[in-house]
C-alpha positions as a printed Julia matrix, in Angstrom:
191×3 Matrix{Float64}:
   0.0     0.0     0.0
   1.08    3.59   -0.57
   0.28    6.76    1.29
   1.21   10.35    0.42
   1.77   13.37    2.62
   1.43   16.73    0.88
   4.02   19.42    1.39
   2.63   22.3     3.4
   2.84   26.05    3.34
   4.77   25.74    6.6
   7.73   24.39    4.61
   7.09   20.71    5.31
   8.27   18.46    2.49
   5.92   16.19    0.53
   6.63   12.51    1.08
   5.33    9.03    0.35
   5.36    5.77    2.26
   5.34    2.3     0.71
   4.27   -0.62    2.87
   5.02   -4.2     1.75
   2.83   -6.63    3.65
   1.01   -9.89    3.19
  -0.37  -12.95    4.86
  -0.68  -16.65    4.22
  -4.13  -17.7     3.09
  -5.35  -20.74    4.96
  -6.25  -23.87    3.04
 -10.01  -24.43    3.15
  -9.39  -28.15    3.78
  -7.5   -27.48    7.01
  -8.45  -29.56   10.01
 -10.75  -27.37   12.17
  -9.26  -28.96   15.31
  -5.71  -27.98   14.32
  -4.31  -24.95   16.1
  -3.1   -22.5    13.46
  -0.12  -20.43   14.46
  -0.16  -17.12   12.6
   3.29  -16.44   11.2
   4.45  -12.88   10.73
   5.02  -11.74    7.14
   8.8   -11.43    7.54
   9.1   -15.06    8.71
   8.67  -16.24    5.11
  11.73  -14.38    3.78
  15.54  -14.35    4.05
  15.86  -10.9     2.53
  13.91   -8.02    1.08
  15.38   -5.47   -1.3
  13.52   -2.45   -2.63
  15.27   -0.63   -5.45
  14.07    2.92   -6.06
  14.74    5.18   -9.04
  18.46    6.02   -8.77
  17.96    9.29  -10.69
  15.5    10.52   -8.07
  17.16    9.21   -4.91
  20.84    9.07   -5.82
  23.39    6.26   -5.64
  23.47    6.2    -1.83
  19.74    6.28   -1.1
  18.06    4.21   -3.82
  18.33    0.78   -2.14
  16.45   -0.37    0.93
  17.58   -3.75    2.25
  16.5    -6.06    5.05
  18.31   -9.34    5.76
  17.35  -11.94    8.35
  19.78  -12.35   11.22
  19.71  -14.82   14.12
  18.21  -12.09   16.33
  15.61  -10.81   13.85
  12.32   -9.72   15.38
   9.52  -10.8    13.03
   7.22   -8.15   11.61
   3.93   -7.99    9.73
   5.37   -5.77    7.0
   8.1    -3.46    5.79
   7.82    0.31    5.39
   9.84    2.69    3.24
   9.33    6.44    3.56
  10.96    8.95    1.21
  10.56   12.63    0.41
   9.04   13.46   -2.96
   5.89   14.24   -4.86
   6.61   12.4    -8.14
   5.65    8.94   -9.33
   8.42    6.49   -8.44
   9.24    3.2   -10.09
  10.56    0.59   -7.68
  11.5    -3.07   -7.86
  10.67   -5.26   -4.87
  12.7    -8.46   -4.44
  11.64  -10.95   -1.76
  13.99  -13.9    -1.22
  12.03  -16.81    0.21
  13.32  -18.6     3.3
  12.79  -22.3     2.75
  12.81  -24.14    6.07
  14.03  -26.79    5.77
  16.22  -26.07    2.75
  14.95  -27.58   -0.49
  17.05  -28.85   -3.39
  16.41  -29.19   -7.1
  17.6   -32.55   -8.42
  19.73  -33.2   -11.48
  17.2   -33.88  -14.31
  18.33  -37.52  -14.73
  17.95  -38.26  -11.02
  14.64  -36.37  -10.9
  13.24  -38.54  -13.72
  14.48  -41.73  -12.08
  13.06  -40.93   -8.62
   9.99  -38.96   -9.71
  11.09  -36.09   -7.45
  11.91  -32.63   -8.82
  12.45  -30.52   -5.71
  12.61  -31.71   -2.11
  14.55  -31.69    1.16
  17.77  -33.72    1.4
  16.27  -36.39    3.75
  13.31  -36.94    1.41
  15.64  -37.24   -1.6
  17.85  -39.79    0.19
  14.76  -41.73    1.24
  13.43  -41.72   -2.35
  16.79  -43.03   -3.57
  16.78  -45.73   -0.87
  13.26  -46.77   -1.91
  14.47  -47.03   -5.53
  17.44  -49.16   -4.4
  15.17  -51.47   -2.34
  12.51  -51.75   -5.06
  15.11  -52.71   -7.67
  17.01  -55.0    -5.25
  20.3   -53.16   -5.75
  21.69  -53.74   -2.26
  24.49  -56.32   -2.46
  23.25  -59.54   -0.85
  26.67  -60.48    0.6
  28.19  -57.08    1.38
  25.08  -55.24    2.5
  26.84  -51.89    2.91
  27.3   -51.8    -0.9
  24.87  -50.77   -3.61
  25.24  -52.4    -7.04
  24.2   -49.65   -9.45
  21.85  -50.49  -12.29
  22.53  -48.82  -15.66
  20.62  -45.67  -14.64
  22.4   -45.16  -11.32
  25.72  -45.96  -12.98
  25.12  -43.17  -15.53
  24.09  -40.72  -12.81
  26.78  -41.53  -10.22
  29.52  -42.58  -12.71
  30.34  -45.77  -10.81
  29.19  -49.42  -10.95
  29.13  -49.83   -7.17
  29.18  -47.61   -4.09
  28.87  -47.84   -0.34
  25.55  -46.77    1.1
  27.43  -44.35    3.39
  28.79  -42.57    0.26
  25.34  -41.62   -1.02
  25.06  -38.22    0.72
  28.48  -37.16   -0.6
  27.78  -38.48   -4.1
  24.44  -36.62   -4.15
  26.06  -33.21   -3.51
  26.95  -32.42   -7.16
  23.48  -33.59   -8.24
  21.58  -31.2    -5.95
  21.2   -27.46   -6.31
  19.72  -25.3    -3.52
  16.24  -24.35   -4.66
  15.48  -20.66   -4.54
  14.18  -19.86   -8.01
  10.76  -18.92   -6.71
  11.98  -15.64   -5.27
   9.43  -12.9    -5.78
  10.32   -9.93   -7.99
   7.73   -7.23   -8.49
   8.08   -4.07  -10.53
   5.87   -1.52   -8.86
   4.95    2.11   -9.33
   4.33    4.43   -6.42
   1.63    6.57   -8.09
   0.72   10.01   -6.91
  -3.07   10.28   -7.06
  -4.21   13.68   -8.27
């Protein structure tokens, strides 16, 4: 939302205030007996950056940034107040805070497991289910996995220890943060 304050005859300067706020809409199928904890707006984000018109606000005053720290107090919104009586173009960037961290899988592994994006424990469990379903655990040396042709292509080895899986997964996983929110917005002065 945007609010404007007119400059006065007393010499006060015109200004505007932009407020970035939101809330999570509840799923209609939610269990009515479940206690819903209302999360503050800031709890969904790692960072917020608002970029204002550099020509209007200069190189030192055109960026507004907020970054989560371990001691962050959550808030229901963010406010930016600046002097001015002109329309202002701004870009709002909200970096989502995935808790727990989610990973995008290598396309070959994603096809094999039927999982595109997930947490590391869920990915390892999906891989273990694949190994069990296809009976790839060595029957004599149970700590070893005998790779089928698909796993061999993905992991570049015919055989591996089960304990090696987390390390071998690292190059096949990419932290998932492509759903960050970018919004080009105009602060319009209503006449």
